[in-house]
JSON list of C-alpha atoms in Angstrom, two decimals:
[
{"chain": "V", "resi": 831, "resn": "MET", "atom": "CA", "xyz": [-97.31, 39.18, 6.13]},
{"chain": "V", "resi": 832, "resn": "THR", "atom": "CA", "xyz": [-97.37, 37.88, 2.55]},
{"chain": "V", "resi": 833, "resn": "GLU", "atom": "CA", "xyz": [-94.04, 38.05, 0.76]},
{"chain": "V", "resi": 834, "resn": "THR", "atom": "CA", "xyz": [-94.13, 39.70, -2.66]},
{"chain": "V", "resi": 835, "resn": "PRO", "atom": "CA", "xyz": [-92.98, 37.25, -5.34]},
{"chain": "V", "resi": 836, "resn": "PRO", "atom": "CA", "xyz": [-89.97, 38.31, -7.41]},
{"chain": "V", "resi": 837, "resn": "PRO", "atom": "CA", "xyz": [-90.45, 39.73, -10.91]},
{"chain": "V", "resi": 838, "resn": "THR", "atom": "CA", "xyz": [-90.07, 37.10, -13.61]},
{"chain": "V", "resi": 839, "resn": "ALA", "atom": "CA", "xyz": [-88.17, 37.15, -16.89]},
{"chain": "V", "resi": 840, "resn": "LEU", "atom": "CA", "xyz": [-88.12, 34.76, -19.83]},
{"chain": "V", "resi": 841, "resn": "ILE", "atom": "CA", "xyz": [-85.02, 34.83, -22.03]},
{"chain": "V", "resi": 842, "resn": "VAL", "atom": "CA", "xyz": [-85.48, 33.07, -25.37]},
{"chain": "V", "resi": 843, "resn": "ARG", "atom": "CA", "xyz": [-82.07, 32.52, -26.98]},
{"chain": "V", "resi": 844, "resn": "ALA", "atom": "CA", "xyz": [-81.59, 31.75, -30.65]},
{"chain": "V", "resi": 845, "resn": "HIS", "atom": "CA", "xyz": [-77.96, 31.18, -31.61]},
{"chain": "V", "resi": 846, "resn": "PRO", "atom": "CA", "xyz": [-76.40, 27.86, -32.61]},
{"chain": "V", "resi": 847, "resn": "GLU", "atom": "CA", "xyz": [-72.95, 28.58, -31.12]},
{"chain": "V", "resi": 848, "resn": "PRO", "atom": "CA", "xyz": [-72.53, 28.35, -27.31]},
{"chain": "V", "resi": 849, "resn": "SER", "atom": "CA", "xyz": [-69.34, 30.44, -27.40]},
{"chain": "V", "resi": 850, "resn": "SER", "atom": "CA", "xyz": [-70.78, 33.28, -29.49]},
{"chain": "V", "resi": 851, "resn": "PHE", "atom": "CA", "xyz": [-70.92, 36.87, -28.28]},
{"chain": "V", "resi": 852, "resn": "SER", "atom": "CA", "xyz": [-74.70, 36.68, -28.66]},
{"chain": "V", "resi": 853, "resn": "THR", "atom": "CA", "xyz": [-74.67, 33.83, -26.13]},
{"chain": "V", "resi": 854, "resn": "ALA", "atom": "CA", "xyz": [-72.44, 35.85, -23.80]},
{"chain": "V", "resi": 855, "resn": "GLN", "atom": "CA", "xyz": [-74.93, 38.72, -24.02]},
{"chain": "V", "resi": 856, "resn": "ALA", "atom": "CA", "xyz": [-77.80, 36.45, -23.01]},
{"chain": "V", "resi": 857, "resn": "HIS", "atom": "CA", "xyz": [-75.92, 35.01, -20.05]},
{"chain": "V", "resi": 858, "resn": "ARG", "atom": "CA", "xyz": [-74.84, 38.47, -18.88]},
{"chain": "V", "resi": 859, "resn": "ALA", "atom": "CA", "xyz": [-78.47, 39.61, -19.05]},
{"chain": "V", "resi": 860, "resn": "ARG", "atom": "CA", "xyz": [-79.52, 36.57, -17.02]},
{"chain": "V", "resi": 861, "resn": "GLN", "atom": "CA", "xyz": [-76.83, 37.10, -14.40]},
{"chain": "V", "resi": 862, "resn": "THR", "atom": "CA", "xyz": [-77.73, 40.77, -14.07]},
{"chain": "V", "resi": 863, "resn": "LEU", "atom": "CA", "xyz": [-81.44, 40.12, -13.66]},
{"chain": "V", "resi": 864, "resn": "GLU", "atom": "CA", "xyz": [-80.85, 37.37, -11.11]},
{"chain": "V", "resi": 865, "resn": "ALA", "atom": "CA", "xyz": [-78.51, 39.62, -9.13]},
{"chain": "V", "resi": 866, "resn": "ASP", "atom": "CA", "xyz": [-81.35, 42.13, -8.93]},
{"chain": "V", "resi": 867, "resn": "GLY", "atom": "CA", "xyz": [-83.72, 39.49, -7.59]},
{"chain": "V", "resi": 868, "resn": "TRP", "atom": "CA", "xyz": [-85.52, 38.41, -10.76]},
{"chain": "V", "resi": 869, "resn": "ALA", "atom": "CA", "xyz": [-86.62, 34.83, -11.30]},
{"chain": "V", "resi": 870, "resn": "VAL", "atom": "CA", "xyz": [-85.32, 33.96, -14.77]},
{"chain": "V", "resi": 871, "resn": "GLU", "atom": "CA", "xyz": [-86.28, 31.19, -17.18]},
{"chain": "V", "resi": 872, "resn": "PHE", "atom": "CA", "xyz": [-83.79, 30.56, -19.98]},
{"chain": "V", "resi": 873, "resn": "VAL", "atom": "CA", "xyz": [-84.96, 28.83, -23.15]},
{"chain": "V", "resi": 874, "resn": "GLU", "atom": "CA", "xyz": [-82.25, 27.59, -25.54]},
{"chain": "V", "resi": 875, "resn": "LEU", "atom": "CA", "xyz": [-83.99, 26.95, -28.85]},
{"chain": "V", "resi": 876, "resn": "TYR", "atom": "CA", "xyz": [-81.08, 25.32, -30.70]},
{"chain": "V", "resi": 877, "resn": "ALA", "atom": "CA", "xyz": [-79.97, 23.19, -27.77]},
{"chain": "V", "resi": 878, "resn": "ARG", "atom": "CA", "xyz": [-83.54, 22.04, -27.32]},
{"chain": "V", "resi": 879, "resn": "GLY", "atom": "CA", "xyz": [-83.88, 21.16, -30.99]},
{"chain": "V", "resi": 880, "resn": "PHE", "atom": "CA", "xyz": [-87.03, 23.25, -31.24]},
{"chain": "V", "resi": 881, "resn": "ASP", "atom": "CA", "xyz": [-89.05, 22.55, -34.38]},
{"chain": "V", "resi": 882, "resn": "PRO", "atom": "CA", "xyz": [-89.86, 25.94, -35.91]},
{"chain": "V", "resi": 883, "resn": "VAL", "atom": "CA", "xyz": [-92.34, 24.65, -38.51]},
{"chain": "V", "resi": 884, "resn": "LEU", "atom": "CA", "xyz": [-95.99, 25.45, -37.94]},
{"chain": "V", "resi": 885, "resn": "ASP", "atom": "CA", "xyz": [-98.04, 22.91, -39.87]},
{"chain": "V", "resi": 886, "resn": "ARG", "atom": "CA", "xyz": [-101.20, 20.87, -39.64]},
{"chain": "V", "resi": 887, "resn": "GLY", "atom": "CA", "xyz": [-99.41, 17.93, -38.04]},
{"chain": "V", "resi": 888, "resn": "GLU", "atom": "CA", "xyz": [-99.59, 19.47, -34.55]},
{"chain": "V", "resi": 889, "resn": "PHE", "atom": "CA", "xyz": [-103.37, 19.91, -34.68]},
{"chain": "V", "resi": 890, "resn": "ALA", "atom": "CA", "xyz": [-106.33, 17.57, -34.78]},
{"chain": "V", "resi": 891, "resn": "PRO", "atom": "CA", "xyz": [-107.35, 16.45, -38.30]},
{"chain": "V", "resi": 892, "resn": "VAL", "atom": "CA", "xyz": [-109.51, 19.01, -40.09]},
{"chain": "V", "resi": 893, "resn": "ASP", "atom": "CA", "xyz": [-111.59, 18.94, -43.24]},
{"chain": "V", "resi": 894, "resn": "GLY", "atom": "CA", "xyz": [-110.79, 21.49, -45.91]},
{"chain": "V", "resi": 895, "resn": "PRO", "atom": "CA", "xyz": [-107.93, 23.99, -46.13]},
{"chain": "V", "resi": 896, "resn": "PHE", "atom": "CA", "xyz": [-105.51, 24.27, -43.23]},
{"chain": "V", "resi": 897, "resn": "LYS", "atom": "CA", "xyz": [-105.80, 27.69, -41.57]},
{"chain": "V", "resi": 898, "resn": "PRO", "atom": "CA", "xyz": [-103.14, 27.90, -38.83]},
{"chain": "V", "resi": 899, "resn": "GLN", "atom": "CA", "xyz": [-104.66, 30.73, -36.81]},
{"chain": "V", "resi": 900, "resn": "ARG", "atom": "CA", "xyz": [-108.08, 29.07, -36.80]},
{"chain": "V", "resi": 901, "resn": "GLU", "atom": "CA", "xyz": [-106.57, 25.81, -35.60]},
{"chain": "V", "resi": 902, "resn": "GLN", "atom": "CA", "xyz": [-104.53, 27.59, -32.92]},
{"chain": "V", "resi": 903, "resn": "TRP", "atom": "CA", "xyz": [-107.66, 29.31, -31.69]},
{"chain": "V", "resi": 904, "resn": "ALA", "atom": "CA", "xyz": [-109.52, 26.00, -31.53]},
{"chain": "V", "resi": 905, "resn": "ALA", "atom": "CA", "xyz": [-106.61, 24.25, -29.79]},
{"chain": "V", "resi": 906, "resn": "VAL", "atom": "CA", "xyz": [-106.45, 26.96, -27.12]},
{"chain": "V", "resi": 907, "resn": "GLY", "atom": "CA", "xyz": [-110.16, 26.62, -26.47]},
{"chain": "V", "resi": 908, "resn": "GLU", "atom": "CA", "xyz": [-110.09, 22.83, -26.43]},
{"chain": "V", "resi": 909, "resn": "GLY", "atom": "CA", "xyz": [-106.84, 22.51, -24.47]},
{"chain": "V", "resi": 910, "resn": "THR", "atom": "CA", "xyz": [-105.18, 20.52, -27.24]},
{"chain": "V", "resi": 911, "resn": "LEU", "atom": "CA", "xyz": [-102.07, 22.61, -27.98]},
{"chain": "V", "resi": 912, "resn": "ALA", "atom": "CA", "xyz": [-98.90, 20.58, -28.58]},
{"chain": "V", "resi": 913, "resn": "GLU", "atom": "CA", "xyz": [-97.13, 19.96, -25.27]},
{"chain": "V", "resi": 914, "resn": "GLU", "atom": "CA", "xyz": [-93.99, 22.01, -26.01]},
{"chain": "V", "resi": 915, "resn": "VAL", "atom": "CA", "xyz": [-96.10, 24.88, -27.33]},
{"chain": "V", "resi": 916, "resn": "ARG", "atom": "CA", "xyz": [-98.35, 24.85, -24.25]},
{"chain": "V", "resi": 917, "resn": "ALA", "atom": "CA", "xyz": [-95.31, 24.78, -21.94]},
{"chain": "V", "resi": 918, "resn": "ASP", "atom": "CA", "xyz": [-93.67, 27.76, -23.66]},
{"chain": "V", "resi": 919, "resn": "LEU", "atom": "CA", "xyz": [-96.96, 29.66, -23.85]},
{"chain": "V", "resi": 920, "resn": "ASP", "atom": "CA", "xyz": [-97.30, 29.19, -20.09]},
{"chain": "V", "resi": 921, "resn": "ARG", "atom": "CA", "xyz": [-93.75, 30.56, -19.68]},
{"chain": "V", "resi": 922, "resn": "VAL", "atom": "CA", "xyz": [-94.67, 33.61, -21.77]},
{"chain": "V", "resi": 923, "resn": "LEU", "atom": "CA", "xyz": [-97.86, 34.24, -19.81]},
{"chain": "V", "resi": 924, "resn": "ALA", "atom": "CA", "xyz": [-96.00, 33.93, -16.49]},
{"chain": "V", "resi": 925, "resn": "ALA", "atom": "CA", "xyz": [-93.18, 36.37, -17.36]},
{"chain": "V", "resi": 926, "resn": "ASP", "atom": "CA", "xyz": [-93.15, 40.07, -16.55]},
{"chain": "V", "resi": 927, "resn": "LEU", "atom": "CA", "xyz": [-90.31, 40.57, -19.05]},
{"chain": "V", "resi": 928, "resn": "LEU", "atom": "CA", "xyz": [-89.60, 38.78, -22.33]},
{"chain": "V", "resi": 929, "resn": "VAL", "atom": "CA", "xyz": [-86.06, 38.97, -23.73]},
{"chain": "V", "resi": 930, "resn": "LEU", "atom": "CA", "xyz": [-85.53, 37.87, -27.34]},
{"chain": "V", "resi": 931, "resn": "SER", "atom": "CA", "xyz": [-81.82, 37.12, -27.70]},
{"chain": "V", "resi": 932, "resn": "PHE", "atom": "CA", "xyz": [-80.55, 36.56, -31.24]},
{"chain": "V", "resi": 933, "resn": "PRO", "atom": "CA", "xyz": [-78.11, 37.71, -33.92]},
{"chain": "V", "resi": 934, "resn": "LEU", "atom": "CA", "xyz": [-79.61, 39.93, -36.62]},
{"chain": "V", "resi": 935, "resn": "TRP", "atom": "CA", "xyz": [-79.64, 37.67, -39.69]},
{"chain": "V", "resi": 936, "resn": "TRP", "atom": "CA", "xyz": [-80.83, 39.13, -42.99]},
{"chain": "V", "resi": 937, "resn": "PHE", "atom": "CA", "xyz": [-82.04, 42.10, -40.94]},
{"chain": "V", "resi": 938, "resn": "SER", "atom": "CA", "xyz": [-84.44, 39.93, -38.97]},
{"chain": "V", "resi": 939, "resn": "VAL", "atom": "CA", "xyz": [-84.64, 37.08, -36.48]},
{"chain": "V", "resi": 940, "resn": "PRO", "atom": "CA", "xyz": [-83.18, 33.61, -37.18]},
{"chain": "V", "resi": 941, "resn": "ALA", "atom": "CA", "xyz": [-85.68, 31.14, -38.61]},
{"chain": "V", "resi": 942, "resn": "ILE", "atom": "CA", "xyz": [-85.81, 29.10, -35.40]},
{"chain": "V", "resi": 943, "resn": "LEU", "atom": "CA", "xyz": [-86.92, 32.15, -33.42]},
{"chain": "V", "resi": 944, "resn": "LYS", "atom": "CA", "xyz": [-89.46, 33.20, -36.04]},
{"chain": "V", "resi": 945, "resn": "GLY", "atom": "CA", "xyz": [-90.85, 29.66, -35.85]},
{"chain": "V", "resi": 946, "resn": "TRP", "atom": "CA", "xyz": [-91.00, 29.85, -32.06]},
{"chain": "V", "resi": 947, "resn": "LEU", "atom": "CA", "xyz": [-93.05, 33.03, -32.38]},
{"chain": "V", "resi": 948, "resn": "ASP", "atom": "CA", "xyz": [-95.26, 31.42, -35.05]},
{"chain": "V", "resi": 949, "resn": "ARG", "atom": "CA", "xyz": [-96.01, 28.44, -32.85]},
{"chain": "V", "resi": 950, "resn": "VAL", "atom": "CA", "xyz": [-96.02, 29.92, -29.33]},
{"chain": "V", "resi": 951, "resn": "PHE", "atom": "CA", "xyz": [-97.69, 33.30, -29.90]},
{"chain": "V", "resi": 952, "resn": "VAL", "atom": "CA", "xyz": [-100.89, 31.42, -30.62]},
{"chain": "V", "resi": 953, "resn": "MET", "atom": "CA", "xyz": [-104.01, 33.14, -31.84]},
{"chain": "V", "resi": 954, "resn": "GLY", "atom": "CA", "xyz": [-106.47, 33.26, -28.99]},
{"chain": "V", "resi": 955, "resn": "GLY", "atom": "CA", "xyz": [-103.68, 32.69, -26.48]},
{"chain": "V", "resi": 956, "resn": "VAL", "atom": "CA", "xyz": [-101.76, 35.98, -26.58]},
{"chain": "V", "resi": 957, "resn": "ALA", "atom": "CA", "xyz": [-103.84, 38.04, -29.02]},
{"chain": "V", "resi": 958, "resn": "GLY", "atom": "CA", "xyz": [-106.95, 37.93, -31.17]},
{"chain": "V", "resi": 959, "resn": "GLY", "atom": "CA", "xyz": [-110.59, 37.46, -30.25]},
{"chain": "V", "resi": 960, "resn": "ASP", "atom": "CA", "xyz": [-111.17, 37.73, -26.53]},
{"chain": "V", "resi": 961, "resn": "ALA", "atom": "CA", "xyz": [-107.39, 38.16, -26.08]},
{"chain": "V", "resi": 962, "resn": "GLY", "atom": "CA", "xyz": [-107.46, 41.51, -27.89]},
{"chain": "V", "resi": 963, "resn": "LEU", "atom": "CA", "xyz": [-104.79, 43.32, -29.90]},
{"chain": "V", "resi": 964, "resn": "PHE", "atom": "CA", "xyz": [-102.09, 45.85, -29.02]},
{"chain": "V", "resi": 965, "resn": "GLU", "atom": "CA", "xyz": [-102.99, 47.71, -25.79]},
{"chain": "V", "resi": 966, "resn": "THR", "atom": "CA", "xyz": [-105.85, 45.30, -25.05]},
{"chain": "V", "resi": 967, "resn": "ALA", "atom": "CA", "xyz": [-103.96, 42.09, -25.89]},
{"chain": "V", "resi": 968, "resn": "ARG", "atom": "CA", "xyz": [-103.26, 39.48, -23.25]},
{"chain": "V", "resi": 969, "resn": "LEU", "atom": "CA", "xyz": [-99.67, 40.56, -22.62]},
{"chain": "V", "resi": 970, "resn": "ALA", "atom": "CA", "xyz": [-100.53, 44.20, -21.94]},
{"chain": "V", "resi": 971, "resn": "GLY", "atom": "CA", "xyz": [-98.73, 45.40, -18.85]},
{"chain": "V", "resi": 972, "resn": "ARG", "atom": "CA", "xyz": [-95.68, 43.21, -19.57]},
{"chain": "V", "resi": 973, "resn": "ARG", "atom": "CA", "xyz": [-92.44, 44.40, -21.12]},
{"chain": "V", "resi": 974, "resn": "ALA", "atom": "CA", "xyz": [-90.23, 43.00, -23.86]},
{"chain": "V", "resi": 975, "resn": "VAL", "atom": "CA", "xyz": [-86.76, 43.80, -25.15]},
{"chain": "V", "resi": 976, "resn": "VAL", "atom": "CA", "xyz": [-84.66, 42.79, -28.14]},
{"chain": "V", "resi": 977, "resn": "LEU", "atom": "CA", "xyz": [-81.09, 41.74, -27.25]},
{"chain": "V", "resi": 978, "resn": "THR", "atom": "CA", "xyz": [-79.16, 41.42, -30.48]},
{"chain": "V", "resi": 979, "resn": "THR", "atom": "CA", "xyz": [-75.91, 41.66, -32.40]},
{"chain": "V", "resi": 980, "resn": "THR", "atom": "CA", "xyz": [-75.16, 42.80, -35.94]},
{"chain": "V", "resi": 981, "resn": "GLY", "atom": "CA", "xyz": [-72.56, 41.88, -38.51]},
{"chain": "V", "resi": 982, "resn": "GLY", "atom": "CA", "xyz": [-71.78, 45.49, -39.40]},
{"chain": "V", "resi": 983, "resn": "PRO", "atom": "CA", "xyz": [-70.64, 48.53, -37.43]},
{"chain": "V", "resi": 984, "resn": "ALA", "atom": "CA", "xyz": [-72.93, 51.06, -35.79]},
{"chain": "V", "resi": 985, "resn": "GLU", "atom": "CA", "xyz": [-72.35, 53.68, -38.48]},
{"chain": "V", "resi": 986, "resn": "ALA", "atom": "CA", "xyz": [-73.76, 51.32, -41.12]},
{"chain": "V", "resi": 987, "resn": "PHE", "atom": "CA", "xyz": [-77.09, 51.24, -39.29]},
{"chain": "V", "resi": 988, "resn": "THR", "atom": "CA", "xyz": [-77.80, 54.98, -39.30]},
{"chain": "V", "resi": 989, "resn": "ALA", "atom": "CA", "xyz": [-80.16, 56.88, -41.59]},
{"chain": "V", "resi": 990, "resn": "ASP", "atom": "CA", "xyz": [-77.22, 57.78, -43.84]},
{"chain": "V", "resi": 991, "resn": "GLY", "atom": "CA", "xyz": [-75.38, 54.48, -43.40]},
{"chain": "V", "resi": 992, "resn": "ALA", "atom": "CA", "xyz": [-74.94, 51.63, -45.84]},
{"chain": "V", "resi": 993, "resn": "PHE", "atom": "CA", "xyz": [-77.89, 49.66, -44.44]},
{"chain": "V", "resi": 994, "resn": "GLY", "atom": "CA", "xyz": [-80.12, 52.38, -43.08]},
{"chain": "V", "resi": 995, "resn": "ASP", "atom": "CA", "xyz": [-81.59, 53.13, -39.67]},
{"chain": "V", "resi": 996, "resn": "ILE", "atom": "CA", "xyz": [-81.58, 50.10, -37.35]},
{"chain": "V", "resi": 997, "resn": "ASP", "atom": "CA", "xyz": [-85.13, 50.99, -36.27]},
{"chain": "V", "resi": 998, "resn": "ARG", "atom": "CA", "xyz": [-86.34, 50.18, -39.77]},
{"chain": "V", "resi": 999, "resn": "PHE", "atom": "CA", "xyz": [-85.19, 46.59, -39.35]},
{"chain": "V", "resi": 1000, "resn": "LEU", "atom": "CA", "xyz": [-86.52, 46.22, -35.83]},
{"chain": "V", "resi": 1001, "resn": "PHE", "atom": "CA", "xyz": [-89.91, 47.81, -36.52]},
{"chain": "V", "resi": 1002, "resn": "HIS", "atom": "CA", "xyz": [-91.61, 44.59, -37.63]},
{"chain": "V", "resi": 1003, "resn": "ILE", "atom": "CA", "xyz": [-90.31, 42.87, -34.48]},
{"chain": "V", "resi": 1004, "resn": "HIS", "atom": "CA", "xyz": [-91.23, 45.70, -32.12]},
{"chain": "V", "resi": 1005, "resn": "ARG", "atom": "CA", "xyz": [-94.60, 46.56, -33.63]},
{"chain": "V", "resi": 1006, "resn": "GLY", "atom": "CA", "xyz": [-95.68, 43.44, -35.49]},
{"chain": "V", "resi": 1007, "resn": "MET", "atom": "CA", "xyz": [-94.56, 40.79, -32.99]},
{"chain": "V", "resi": 1008, "resn": "LEU", "atom": "CA", "xyz": [-94.26, 42.39, -29.54]},
{"chain": "V", "resi": 1009, "resn": "GLU", "atom": "CA", "xyz": [-96.55, 45.41, -29.35]},
{"chain": "V", "resi": 1010, "resn": "PHE", "atom": "CA", "xyz": [-99.17, 43.48, -31.35]},
{"chain": "V", "resi": 1011, "resn": "VAL", "atom": "CA", "xyz": [-99.61, 41.06, -28.45]},
{"chain": "V", "resi": 1012, "resn": "GLY", "atom": "CA", "xyz": [-99.60, 43.81, -25.83]},
{"chain": "V", "resi": 1013, "resn": "TYR", "atom": "CA", "xyz": [-95.98, 44.23, -24.74]},
{"chain": "V", "resi": 1014, "resn": "GLU", "atom": "CA", "xyz": [-94.50, 47.56, -23.82]},
{"chain": "V", "resi": 1015, "resn": "VAL", "atom": "CA", "xyz": [-91.27, 47.48, -25.82]},
{"chain": "V", "resi": 1016, "resn": "LEU", "atom": "CA", "xyz": [-88.06, 48.70, -24.22]},
{"chain": "V", "resi": 1017, "resn": "GLU", "atom": "CA", "xyz": [-85.08, 50.17, -26.03]},
{"chain": "V", "resi": 1018, "resn": "PRO", "atom": "CA", "xyz": [-83.24, 47.42, -27.92]},
{"chain": "V", "resi": 1019, "resn": "VAL", "atom": "CA", "xyz": [-79.87, 46.33, -26.53]},
{"chain": "V", "resi": 1020, "resn": "ILE", "atom": "CA", "xyz": [-77.49, 46.05, -29.47]},
{"chain": "V", "resi": 1021, "resn": "THR", "atom": "CA", "xyz": [-73.81, 45.24, -29.85]},
{"chain": "V", "resi": 1022, "resn": "TYR", "atom": "CA", "xyz": [-72.67, 46.26, -33.31]},
{"chain": "V", "resi": 1023, "resn": "GLY", "atom": "CA", "xyz": [-70.20, 44.04, -35.16]},
{"chain": "V", "resi": 1024, "resn": "PRO", "atom": "CA", "xyz": [-68.83, 42.05, -32.19]},
{"chain": "V", "resi": 1025, "resn": "ALA", "atom": "CA", "xyz": [-66.81, 39.84, -34.55]},
{"chain": "V", "resi": 1026, "resn": "HIS", "atom": "CA", "xyz": [-64.74, 42.91, -35.43]},
{"chain": "V", "resi": 1027, "resn": "LEU", "atom": "CA", "xyz": [-64.17, 44.11, -31.85]},
{"chain": "V", "resi": 1028, "resn": "ASP", "atom": "CA", "xyz": [-61.09, 43.49, -29.74]},
{"chain": "V", "resi": 1029, "resn": "ASP", "atom": "CA", "xyz": [-61.28, 41.95, -26.27]},
{"chain": "V", "resi": 1030, "resn": "ALA", "atom": "CA", "xyz": [-61.58, 45.29, -24.51]},
{"chain": "V", "resi": 1031, "resn": "GLU", "atom": "CA", "xyz": [-64.38, 46.42, -26.79]},
{"chain": "V", "resi": 1032, "resn": "ARG", "atom": "CA", "xyz": [-66.24, 43.14, -26.34]},
{"chain": "V", "resi": 1033, "resn": "ALA", "atom": "CA", "xyz": [-65.89, 43.48, -22.57]},
{"chain": "V", "resi": 1034, "resn": "ALA", "atom": "CA", "xyz": [-67.32, 47.00, -22.84]},
{"chain": "V", "resi": 1035, "resn": "GLY", "atom": "CA", "xyz": [-70.19, 45.59, -24.88]},
{"chain": "V", "resi": 1036, "resn": "LEU", "atom": "CA", "xyz": [-71.05, 43.16, -22.11]},
{"chain": "V", "resi": 1037, "resn": "LEU", "atom": "CA", "xyz": [-70.88, 45.95, -19.53]},
{"chain": "V", "resi": 1038, "resn": "ALA", "atom": "CA", "xyz": [-73.38, 47.87, -21.67]},
{"chain": "V", "resi": 1039, "resn": "VAL", "atom": "CA", "xyz": [-75.68, 44.82, -21.60]},
{"chain": "V", "resi": 1040, "resn": "GLU", "atom": "CA", "xyz": [-75.33, 44.68, -17.84]},
{"chain": "V", "resi": 1041, "resn": "ALA", "atom": "CA", "xyz": [-76.21, 48.37, -17.52]},
{"chain": "V", "resi": 1042, "resn": "ALA", "atom": "CA", "xyz": [-79.27, 47.92, -19.74]},
{"chain": "V", "resi": 1043, "resn": "PHE", "atom": "CA", "xyz": [-80.63, 45.08, -17.60]},
{"chain": "V", "resi": 1044, "resn": "ARG", "atom": "CA", "xyz": [-80.07, 46.74, -14.24]},
{"chain": "V", "resi": 1045, "resn": "LEU", "atom": "CA", "xyz": [-82.84, 48.61, -12.49]},
{"chain": "V", "resi": 1046, "resn": "PRO", "atom": "CA", "xyz": [-83.93, 51.31, -13.04]},
{"chain": "V", "resi": 1047, "resn": "ALA", "atom": "CA", "xyz": [-82.89, 50.96, -16.70]},
{"chain": "V", "resi": 1048, "resn": "LEU", "atom": "CA", "xyz": [-85.65, 48.41, -17.29]},
{"chain": "V", "resi": 1049, "resn": "GLU", "atom": "CA", "xyz": [-88.24, 51.01, -16.33]},
{"chain": "V", "resi": 1050, "resn": "VAL", "atom": "CA", "xyz": [-87.31, 53.18, -19.32]},
{"chain": "V", "resi": 1051, "resn": "THR", "atom": "CA", "xyz": [-89.56, 52.54, -22.33]},
{"chain": "V", "resi": 1052, "resn": "ARG", "atom": "CA", "xyz": [-89.28, 53.38, -26.00]}
]
């Protein structure tokens, strides 16, 4: 009798401080998934010194203007993607669940994570052309979730709050980055203003992360 392989998760962490609450969130998510039998890969972008800049230097020489998506498409077809990009693309394609772990900076992802998405979500590899878009894209049938922290309190991220509804700031990530390449996007896991919480509140925040990453919570979609 063939044994069913475990579900797989890829956690991509983007925070420069190992002792940050954002880091604690990511490790709690990993521990929870592994306890439920998931095989988890953990990518530390800062620790790895990941280069977030997408430029012509990682592609074969071309005549004329540099068009990144065209060169990505060609590199996928020719098998000439940069080694670290190919390795991370393979991790993405192998994972049932993608977790983007980061602090919300300027209401978006840190530059190093945006660069990872620029370089690893290659045209022709995860979306575009034969890979499709949205429901027909290559990652259709997989799930993704944002695991993040904010600088301000929860009440600041409501429709009537100082910053506005948190969904407004996550829309471009959910729709433009994750759903665009086929993912089914789960409810974001957010700890608001951890720098302003006491120890008990931070512990409660980590318990909330644990609850969000336990089955059957991961089956609930947006």
